[in-house]
Amino acid sequence: MAETTRILAAARADLNRVLDAGRRTTDGGKTIDEHQVHAERLAYSATEVAAAEALAAYARDREGAGVPDPITDLMAAAFAAEVADRLRGRLEAHRDDFGGPPIALAESEVQAAIRAGQHESRFREIGRDVIRTRGANNSWLGEEMAVMARDSARGFGRKAVAPIAEKIHRHDDLVPETIIQQMAELGYFGMSVPEEYGGQGMGNLVMIVITEELSAVSLAAAGSLITRPEILTKALLKGGTEAQKQKWLPPVAAGELMVGISVTEPDTGSDVASVRCRAERDGNDWVINGAKAWCTFAGRANALALLARTNPDPKSGARGLSLFIVPKDAFDGHEFEMRQPGGGVLHGKADATPGYRGMHSYTLAFENYRVPGDNLIGEKDGEGKGFYLQMAGFAAGRLQTGGRASGLAQAALEVTATYASERKQFGRPIGDFQLTQYKLGRMATHLAAARQLTYASARKMDEDETVTLEPAMAKLFASDVAVWVTQEGQLIHGGWGYAEEYAISRHVVDALVLPIFEGVKPILELKVIARALLG
Ligand SMILES: Cc1cc2nc3c(=O)[nH]c(=O)nc-3n(C[C@H](O)[C@H](O)[C@H](O)COP(=O)(O)OP(=O)(O)OC[C@H]3O[C@@H](n4cnc5c(N)ncnc54)[C@H](O)[C@@H]3O)c2cc1C
């Protein structure tokens, strides 16, 4: 651990220095758009260092609790070394932008620690352990409650979801009601809902470990079902009236009210402040007109959390938006039309996607669709606050996506470890080859870092639910890890990795969506992480 500590102290020192320089360059974050490439490098470097620190802290905590693990120690050192080496390279290559070359990272003792830490033989040692354990995730959680939650979710996922996950994916089916019902009985939709509103009031760590297990069996047909209630719950808790919390949170927690989140529009994605879908007052009602895009689960959902413009002046930007709970009937299939007695119409058509199947993501058209006046979250006080409430919800969603991504990468690691031990070429299991061991070792190490960064941000959010930086970092990093780990896993499967028959091919296409939603990767880096770091 001394080696890891030395490397990380140097990485942190150089990172803090270049962040200070970045603050000066961008005038305290005000001119990020004039330095986007540099700001992105800073955001990613800071995220990687945070991930390395989280993994090292986990190794230390284990040791402190009397459950040290030599493989975890190897991973912590190897990941710290990789991250530090990349940071040193970036600072060297772009020294003019960063305000100078690496200093602490250039010290010879640090350099030696970096060389030793990421030596290929260490990754091979980790890789051999991955093959021996078939990649199983038995990471130490330190909380009895989280261990029990993980065991229970693992049991449920393997028994109820795993046998049908492949069929749902290949046929682009909707998640069966039996799954929704069982998840409701297990309390999975009310994990963040306080007990007084009928929820479990569990901490974020428990929510994350459950999400991981569900996502490991199916990203779309299990793990992602929790995201929508999480987002709406956080928005309601932050900005809803007491009456609204009492009305909406209990059915959300009970899984009686399935939710879709509708922010994106055909012409408006990242620039959320420019949302155009309108909501106009008519007596006691609001009347919705306009188009939305990519609203996941909008067919089956009983209600949509809809961001709409209540101030018609486009110049009002984010301050002209409000968040509504829009009731609708539940439909299965890929297209639906909801007609209201007064003539309002909501039409939805799912856009076909290569992965993330099971919930379907719809383009929506609202035509004079009526919503009761008290469905505006926060009512009078909430008018014009929709953007901020939505962002509070998204922070929770991003944390949960850190868990979704870690779970999916875990699934890829497990099937790949098993395949590598069974597949023989040149007379030996391919897992006997050095390069396969090295690759599995790196996959497991990056996954461990993504997991610990996500757990660390879950704990942070337990302490302060207004944090935005940590969940954004967890989402950014874990999503990239999931994309990379699934693709490495596919390559280790060779041609069979491209066959639908092997689960890895599903994991690859599922993972690709993770860096896109809840703030596409460049926007998350520039508008959330860089802003928070440099502002
Ligand atoms: C399967 C799936 C499910 C989804 N589910 C939902 C959902 O349930 N609810 C919902 O509301 N949305 C959902 N989304 C939408 C998702 O959140 C958006 O796709 C995402 O926010 C990006 O918006 P966009 O697609 O319009 O891309 P754009 O905003 O057009 O961005 C495209 C690219 O342009 C570049 N770019 C844009 N702006 C900038 C800038 N300022 N600086 C530098 N580069 C820039 C970036 O490279 C970016 O990646 C889903 C999407 C998918 C694919």
XYZ file of C-alpha atoms and ligand atoms in Angstrom:
588
model
C 0.000 0.000 0.000
C 2.948 2.347 0.526
C 3.580 2.277 -3.218
C -0.071 3.119 -3.950
C -0.064 5.941 -1.416
C 3.071 7.443 -2.936
C 1.678 7.302 -6.460
C -1.663 8.792 -5.473
C -0.140 11.588 -3.421
C 1.882 12.629 -6.471
C -1.100 12.329 -8.819
C -3.252 14.418 -6.470
C -0.556 17.075 -6.092
C -0.111 17.474 -9.851
C -3.857 17.295 -10.460
C -4.608 20.013 -7.905
C -1.954 22.195 -9.464
C -3.352 21.844 -12.981
C -6.910 22.335 -11.722
C -5.781 25.633 -10.186
C -4.225 26.587 -13.504
C -7.453 25.500 -15.242
C -9.480 27.794 -12.996
C -7.311 30.688 -14.069
C -7.462 29.740 -17.749
C -11.254 29.433 -17.722
C -11.874 32.407 -15.438
C -13.325 30.216 -12.709
C -15.172 27.987 -15.179
C -16.878 30.857 -17.015
C -15.036 30.316 -20.297
C -14.997 26.506 -20.415
C -16.539 26.630 -23.882
C -13.467 28.488 -25.139
C -11.267 25.695 -23.748
C -13.467 22.634 -24.223
C -10.755 20.143 -25.111
C -8.610 21.158 -22.177
C -11.615 21.186 -19.812
C -12.536 17.682 -20.940
C -9.009 16.461 -20.214
C -9.154 18.004 -16.764
C -12.573 16.519 -16.041
C -11.517 13.046 -17.124
C -8.193 13.181 -15.317
C -9.897 14.271 -12.092
C -12.439 11.468 -12.472
C -9.743 8.845 -12.969
C -7.777 10.077 -9.973
C -10.965 10.019 -7.870
C -11.575 6.423 -8.989
C -8.009 5.420 -8.071
C -8.368 7.080 -4.674
C -11.669 5.292 -4.068
C -10.120 1.909 -4.868
C -7.119 2.618 -2.623
C -9.427 3.737 0.202
C -11.360 0.494 -0.179
C -8.163 -1.558 0.084
C -7.174 0.405 3.206
C -10.636 0.072 4.773
C -10.589 -3.674 4.220
C -7.260 -3.923 5.902
C -8.440 -1.690 8.738
C -11.463 -3.896 9.268
C -9.288 -6.979 9.525
C -10.231 -8.409 6.120
C -7.222 -7.543 3.940
C -7.105 -8.935 0.445
C -3.840 -9.193 -1.501
C -5.628 -9.096 -4.860
C -7.409 -5.879 -3.898
C -4.048 -4.401 -2.897
C -2.585 -5.381 -6.257
C -5.546 -3.834 -8.049
C -5.292 -0.598 -6.065
C -1.598 -0.250 -6.901
C -2.038 -1.237 -10.541
C -4.919 1.141 -11.148
C -3.221 4.023 -9.342
C -0.134 3.412 -11.476
C -2.106 3.317 -14.724
C -3.978 6.506 -13.910
C -0.843 8.310 -12.757
C 1.017 7.243 -15.868
C -1.771 8.535 -18.106
C -1.925 11.804 -16.196
C 1.823 12.230 -16.423
C 1.645 11.609 -20.190
C -1.158 14.143 -20.636
C 0.681 16.784 -18.647
C 3.837 16.130 -20.605
C 2.118 16.228 -23.990
C -0.024 19.307 -23.316
C 2.202 21.161 -20.877
C 1.346 24.570 -22.330
C -2.374 24.033 -21.720
C -1.856 22.485 -18.298
C 0.410 25.295 -17.152
C 3.593 23.253 -16.971
C 4.964 19.711 -17.097
C 4.383 17.071 -14.412
C 6.322 17.792 -11.220
C 5.407 15.333 -8.456
C 4.715 12.603 -11.006
C 8.139 13.129 -12.553
C 10.020 12.299 -9.342
C 12.159 9.220 -9.786
C 10.736 7.346 -6.767
C 7.203 7.941 -8.024
C 8.223 6.826 -11.508
C 9.657 3.617 -10.068
C 6.448 2.976 -8.122
C 4.399 3.551 -11.287
C 6.551 1.090 -13.248
C 6.274 -1.553 -10.554
C 2.572 -0.947 -9.863
C 1.395 -1.547 -13.397
C 3.859 -4.246 -14.339
C 2.127 -6.741 -16.592
C 2.953 -9.610 -14.238
C 0.718 -8.002 -11.605
C -2.244 -7.789 -13.941
C -1.639 -11.424 -14.904
C -1.728 -12.405 -11.262
C -5.062 -10.613 -10.878
C -6.246 -12.261 -14.111
C -5.435 -15.740 -12.833
C -7.476 -15.007 -9.743
C -10.354 -13.857 -11.942
C -10.254 -17.145 -13.831
C -10.044 -19.161 -10.611
C -13.074 -17.400 -9.096
C -14.883 -17.073 -12.461
C -14.912 -13.340 -11.832
C -17.372 -13.560 -8.928
C -18.091 -10.305 -7.136
C -17.663 -10.817 -3.422
C -16.361 -7.366 -2.713
C -16.321 -6.448 0.946
C -19.178 -4.071 1.769
C -18.614 -3.370 5.436
C -22.356 -3.159 6.148
C -24.404 -6.220 7.036
C -27.511 -4.669 5.515
C -25.796 -4.172 2.148
C -24.482 -7.755 2.161
C -27.980 -9.119 2.810
C -29.452 -6.878 0.114
C -26.829 -8.062 -2.379
C -27.454 -11.743 -1.610
C -31.180 -11.326 -1.905
C -31.030 -9.342 -5.184
C -28.536 -11.845 -6.613
C -30.854 -14.718 -5.766
C -33.864 -12.966 -7.258
C -32.019 -11.879 -10.397
C -30.625 -15.310 -11.131
C -33.884 -17.128 -10.449
C -36.459 -14.772 -11.938
C -34.726 -12.587 -14.530
C -31.720 -14.480 -15.904
C -33.777 -17.262 -17.542
C -35.797 -14.766 -19.614
C -33.281 -11.971 -20.175
C -32.010 -13.335 -23.486
C -35.518 -13.860 -24.892
C -36.600 -10.327 -23.953
C -33.523 -8.950 -25.717
C -33.830 -10.965 -28.890
C -37.577 -10.432 -29.306
C -37.530 -6.856 -28.015
C -40.287 -7.854 -25.586
C -41.599 -5.712 -22.779
C -40.513 -6.600 -19.226
C -43.104 -9.136 -18.008
C -45.513 -8.015 -15.294
C -44.329 -10.862 -13.073
C -40.900 -9.247 -12.847
C -42.367 -5.849 -12.010
C -44.583 -7.417 -9.383
C -41.801 -9.357 -7.729
C -39.536 -6.307 -7.714
C -42.375 -4.330 -6.144
C -42.793 -6.971 -3.433
C -39.083 -6.804 -2.709
C -39.400 -3.032 -2.253
C -37.055 -2.178 -5.122
C -39.113 0.778 -6.362
C -39.199 2.482 -3.000
C -35.575 2.272 -1.966
C -35.129 6.059 -1.860
C -38.657 6.813 -0.719
C -38.695 7.687 3.011
C -40.608 5.284 5.233
C -43.246 7.903 6.045
C -44.265 7.792 2.365
C -44.362 4.029 2.194
C -40.807 3.388 1.051
C -37.831 1.513 2.419
C -35.787 4.626 3.162
C -32.640 2.597 2.446
C -29.343 4.332 2.005
C -27.809 4.819 -1.417
C -25.255 2.024 -0.959
C -27.985 -0.582 -0.605
C -29.740 0.860 -3.643
C -26.500 0.576 -5.619
C -25.672 -3.016 -4.704
C -29.214 -4.087 -5.593
C -28.982 -2.193 -8.881
C -25.692 -3.929 -9.669
C -27.142 -7.385 -9.168
C -30.231 -6.650 -11.241
C -28.193 -5.066 -14.031
C -25.853 -8.047 -14.102
C -28.767 -10.245 -15.174
C -30.382 -7.660 -17.434
C -29.651 -3.967 -17.838
C -32.996 -3.132 -19.397
C -35.325 -5.741 -18.001
C -34.307 -5.348 -14.362
C -31.564 -2.872 -13.339
C -32.965 0.080 -15.257
C -36.502 -0.325 -13.953
C -35.327 1.355 -10.761
C -33.901 4.470 -12.423
C -37.186 6.165 -13.221
C -38.727 5.942 -9.742
C -35.380 7.095 -8.321
C -35.408 10.231 -10.510
C -39.043 11.112 -9.795
C -38.672 10.398 -6.072
C -35.699 12.753 -5.750
C -37.485 15.492 -7.718
C -40.615 15.150 -5.554
C -38.651 15.110 -2.319
C -36.793 18.227 -3.377
C -39.619 20.284 -4.803
C -42.991 18.610 -4.286
C -45.641 19.907 -1.913
C -46.498 17.756 1.095
C -49.783 16.774 -0.566
C -47.922 15.734 -3.737
C -45.431 13.622 -1.788
C -48.301 11.897 0.000
C -50.175 11.331 -3.214
C -47.403 10.128 -5.527
C -44.644 8.570 -3.434
C -46.591 5.652 -1.892
C -47.740 4.227 -5.260
C -44.238 4.766 -6.701
C -42.732 2.887 -3.739
C -45.279 0.097 -4.062
C -44.540 -0.358 -7.761
C -48.176 0.452 -8.562
C -47.161 3.541 -10.473
C -44.590 2.895 -13.181
C -42.903 6.061 -14.380
C -41.251 7.383 -17.548
C -38.977 10.429 -17.584
C -39.606 12.765 -20.500
C -37.054 15.511 -20.989
C -35.436 14.974 -24.398
C -37.114 16.233 -27.574
C -36.442 15.439 -31.234
C -34.525 18.718 -31.668
C -33.435 19.290 -28.083
C -31.170 16.912 -26.199
C -28.224 18.258 -24.258
C -29.437 21.860 -24.366
C -32.218 21.075 -21.896
C -32.885 24.760 -21.185
C -34.219 25.039 -24.759
C -37.021 22.495 -24.276
C -39.993 23.566 -26.401
C -42.870 21.243 -25.464
C -45.445 23.670 -24.018
C -47.798 23.557 -21.063
C -50.483 26.267 -20.980
C -53.009 27.030 -18.301
C -56.652 26.423 -19.122
C -58.881 26.825 -16.086
C -57.630 24.378 -13.478
C -55.778 22.281 -16.015
C -52.527 22.445 -17.902
C -52.717 21.637 -21.605
C -49.657 20.007 -23.137
C -48.626 20.355 -26.791
C -45.402 19.313 -28.437
C -43.023 16.456 -29.154
C -40.726 14.452 -26.920
C -38.127 11.836 -27.830
C -36.466 8.831 -26.257
C -38.895 8.491 -23.386
C -37.973 5.077 -22.021
C -40.812 2.905 -20.711
C -43.397 5.502 -21.811
C -45.708 2.743 -23.070
C -45.979 0.695 -19.896
C -45.665 3.706 -17.584
C -48.750 4.920 -15.731
C -47.304 8.425 -15.504
C -44.618 10.520 -17.155
C -42.436 13.054 -15.385
C -42.533 15.648 -18.133
C -40.386 18.757 -18.454
C -42.376 21.408 -20.322
C -42.231 25.130 -21.003
C -44.683 27.119 -18.908
C -43.204 30.481 -19.810
C -43.749 30.851 -23.578
C -40.877 33.314 -23.934
C -37.975 31.189 -25.242
C -35.600 33.721 -23.688
C -36.751 32.522 -20.254
C -34.577 29.422 -20.921
C -34.272 27.072 -17.967
C -36.328 29.439 -15.786
C -39.332 28.949 -18.052
C -39.579 25.186 -17.467
C -41.759 23.233 -15.052
C -41.965 19.568 -14.180
C -45.294 17.751 -14.442
C -46.604 14.360 -13.481
C -48.626 13.321 -16.500
C -50.968 10.363 -15.900
C -51.655 7.951 -18.728
C -52.843 4.407 -19.253
C -50.360 1.553 -19.427
C -49.834 -0.055 -22.845
C -47.696 -2.919 -24.018
C -46.368 -3.158 -27.557
C -44.257 -0.708 -29.481
C -46.911 1.899 -30.279
C -49.810 3.402 -28.373
C -52.383 6.135 -28.517
C -54.054 7.576 -25.465
C -57.241 9.582 -26.093
C -58.797 11.733 -23.412
C -62.570 12.355 -23.264
C -61.960 16.091 -23.869
C -60.064 15.422 -27.111
C -56.477 15.354 -25.843
C -54.194 12.826 -27.530
C -50.859 11.289 -26.599
C -49.266 9.180 -29.282
C -46.118 7.124 -28.703
C -43.966 5.043 -31.036
C -40.898 3.147 -29.901
C -37.628 3.679 -31.759
C -35.895 0.397 -32.511
C -32.512 0.062 -30.789
C -29.742 -2.575 -31.001
C -29.688 -3.039 -27.212
C -31.272 -1.801 -23.991
C -34.379 -3.743 -24.922
C -37.211 -4.599 -22.577
C -38.505 -1.125 -21.761
C -38.689 0.500 -25.209
C -37.886 4.176 -25.756
C -40.615 6.229 -27.424
C -41.018 9.335 -29.514
C -44.095 11.083 -28.117
C -46.549 13.593 -29.559
C -48.818 15.531 -27.188
C -51.886 17.241 -28.660
C -54.003 19.250 -26.242
C -53.283 16.655 -23.582
C -54.800 17.759 -20.269
C -53.123 17.453 -16.902
C -54.734 18.516 -13.605
C -53.359 21.803 -12.224
C -51.960 20.233 -9.077
C -49.764 17.854 -11.094
C -47.122 20.558 -11.553
C -44.435 19.522 -9.067
C -44.295 22.212 -6.381
C -47.560 23.739 -7.736
C -47.335 27.571 -7.779
C -43.871 27.515 -6.145
C -42.652 24.947 -8.647
C -43.480 27.010 -11.712
C -40.215 27.750 -13.481
C -38.275 25.340 -11.259
C -38.641 22.235 -13.410
C -35.102 22.358 -14.750
C -33.576 22.398 -11.262
C -35.852 19.641 -9.970
C -35.052 17.557 -13.018
C -31.328 18.044 -12.449
C -31.718 16.953 -8.801
C -33.436 13.825 -10.096
C -30.714 13.260 -12.673
C -27.986 13.371 -10.008
C -29.720 10.413 -8.319
C -30.181 8.749 -11.703
C -26.475 9.116 -12.482
C -25.455 7.550 -9.215
C -27.756 4.657 -9.974
C -26.235 4.395 -13.444
C -22.828 3.950 -11.823
C -24.383 0.836 -10.285
C -26.028 -0.206 -13.552
C -22.720 0.067 -15.408
C -20.757 -1.803 -12.723
C -23.350 -4.593 -12.734
C -23.238 -4.927 -16.498
C -19.424 -4.969 -16.552
C -19.573 -7.609 -13.808
C -21.764 -9.812 -15.993
C -19.283 -9.441 -18.866
C -16.352 -10.304 -16.604
C -18.040 -13.444 -15.300
C -19.038 -14.881 -18.671
C -15.603 -14.052 -20.068
C -13.754 -15.676 -17.164
C -15.841 -18.801 -17.621
C -15.344 -18.821 -21.378
C -11.580 -18.332 -21.021
C -11.343 -21.341 -18.755
C -13.395 -23.576 -21.063
C -12.364 -22.563 -24.568
C -9.277 -24.406 -25.794
C -6.931 -23.336 -28.587
C -3.417 -24.563 -29.358
C -4.092 -27.390 -26.919
C -4.714 -25.189 -23.864
C -7.535 -23.177 -22.326
C -7.186 -19.643 -23.684
C -7.105 -18.458 -20.063
C -3.699 -20.144 -19.749
C -2.198 -17.614 -22.135
C -0.447 -14.644 -20.616
C -2.261 -12.062 -22.671
C -5.697 -13.385 -21.704
C -4.731 -13.292 -18.033
C -3.383 -9.772 -18.423
C -6.565 -8.600 -20.123
C -8.833 -10.196 -17.525
C -6.708 -8.651 -14.794
C -7.104 -5.176 -16.267
C -10.830 -5.660 -16.826
C -11.353 -6.701 -13.207
C -9.171 -3.864 -11.936
C -11.010 -1.163 -13.859
C -14.319 -2.649 -12.770
C -13.205 -2.625 -9.129
C -12.299 1.063 -9.487
C -15.669 1.875 -11.087
C -17.489 0.013 -8.332
C -15.605 1.709 -5.514
C -16.003 5.154 -7.090
C -19.750 4.495 -7.279
C -19.905 3.243 -3.678
C -17.922 6.267 -2.517
C -20.317 8.632 -4.269
C -23.295 6.725 -2.820
C -21.893 7.325 0.668
C -21.246 10.950 -0.186
C -24.823 11.349 -1.367
C -26.063 9.789 1.872
C -24.281 12.587 3.716
C -25.347 15.365 1.364
C -28.048 14.702 -1.187
C -27.306 17.920 -3.098
C -23.940 16.661 -4.412
C -23.698 16.545 -8.184
C -19.985 16.105 -8.924
C -19.499 12.666 -7.376
C -22.480 10.925 -9.018
C -21.536 12.472 -12.367
C -17.991 11.107 -12.018
C -19.321 7.674 -11.068
C -21.641 7.634 -14.078
C -18.944 8.856 -16.475
C -16.268 6.444 -15.377
C -18.387 3.344 -14.763
C -20.129 3.748 -18.137
C -16.804 3.868 -19.958
C -15.605 0.847 -17.999
C -18.745 -1.069 -18.961
C -18.267 -0.256 -22.645
C -14.605 -1.254 -22.573
C -14.969 -4.372 -20.393
C -17.827 -5.755 -22.501
C -15.844 -5.196 -25.691
C -12.683 -6.776 -24.275
C -14.862 -9.671 -23.149
C -16.302 -9.985 -26.633
C -12.824 -10.200 -28.149
C -11.828 -12.928 -25.698
C -14.903 -14.839 -26.918
C -13.534 -14.565 -30.488
C -16.164 -15.209 -33.168
C -18.583 -16.621 -30.614
C -18.644 -13.240 -28.932
C -20.475 -11.963 -31.994
C -23.086 -14.735 -31.836
C -26.423 -13.856 -30.271
C -26.281 -17.209 -28.554
C -23.589 -15.890 -26.200
C -24.659 -13.367 -23.559
C -21.567 -11.226 -24.140
C -23.020 -9.992 -27.452
C -26.032 -8.602 -25.529
C -23.830 -7.049 -22.889
C -21.837 -5.224 -25.586
C -24.878 -3.574 -27.183
C -26.478 -2.834 -23.827
C -23.348 -1.101 -22.544
C -23.196 1.269 -25.514
C -26.179 3.243 -24.258
C -24.658 4.030 -20.870
C -22.451 6.967 -21.930
C -25.379 8.465 -23.883
C -28.282 9.036 -21.538
C -28.576 11.234 -18.439
C -26.162 13.653 -20.029
C -24.195 12.358 -23.007
C -20.519 11.900 -22.128
C -19.098 15.215 -23.473
C -21.876 17.199 -21.786
C -21.375 15.390 -18.485
C -17.658 16.159 -18.679
C -17.982 19.815 -19.665
C -21.235 21.026 -18.148
C -21.290 19.046 -14.921
C -17.817 17.828 -13.947
C -15.591 20.573 -15.382
C -18.002 23.248 -14.162
C -18.007 21.833 -10.652
C -14.218 21.476 -10.597
C -13.347 24.815 -12.139
C -16.170 26.988 -10.878
C -31.834 4.239 -25.430
C -32.018 5.639 -24.948
C -32.874 5.885 -23.885
C -33.098 7.182 -23.448
N -33.994 7.398 -22.433
C -34.358 8.676 -22.148
C -35.443 8.929 -21.230
O -36.012 8.000 -20.653
N -35.831 10.207 -21.056
C -35.239 11.263 -21.690
O -35.643 12.396 -21.481
N -34.190 11.053 -22.549
C -33.751 9.791 -22.783
N -32.723 9.561 -23.677
C -32.138 10.685 -24.379
C -30.736 11.029 -23.925
O -30.759 11.557 -22.626
C -30.177 12.001 -24.967
O -29.950 11.255 -26.140
C -28.910 12.667 -24.491
O -29.192 13.564 -23.454
C -28.202 13.426 -25.615
O -29.073 14.248 -26.323
P -29.113 14.154 -27.926
O -29.305 12.749 -28.297
O -30.098 15.129 -28.430
O -27.662 14.573 -28.387
P -27.138 16.058 -28.672
O -27.494 16.969 -27.584
O -27.527 16.450 -30.051
O -25.568 15.833 -28.609
C -24.897 15.038 -29.577
C -23.410 15.319 -29.500
O -23.171 16.667 -29.851
C -22.025 17.144 -29.162
N -22.418 18.328 -28.382
C -23.664 18.794 -28.108
N -23.611 19.914 -27.399
C -22.309 20.198 -27.186
C -21.596 21.230 -26.510
N -22.206 22.227 -25.865
N -20.257 21.168 -26.501
C -19.586 20.171 -27.094
N -20.200 19.164 -27.758
C -21.535 19.178 -27.811
C -21.549 16.008 -28.261
O -20.541 15.280 -28.920
C -22.783 15.152 -28.113
O -22.463 13.813 -27.823
C -32.435 8.261 -24.081
C -31.545 8.004 -25.133
C -31.339 6.717 -25.564
C -30.425 6.478 -26.725
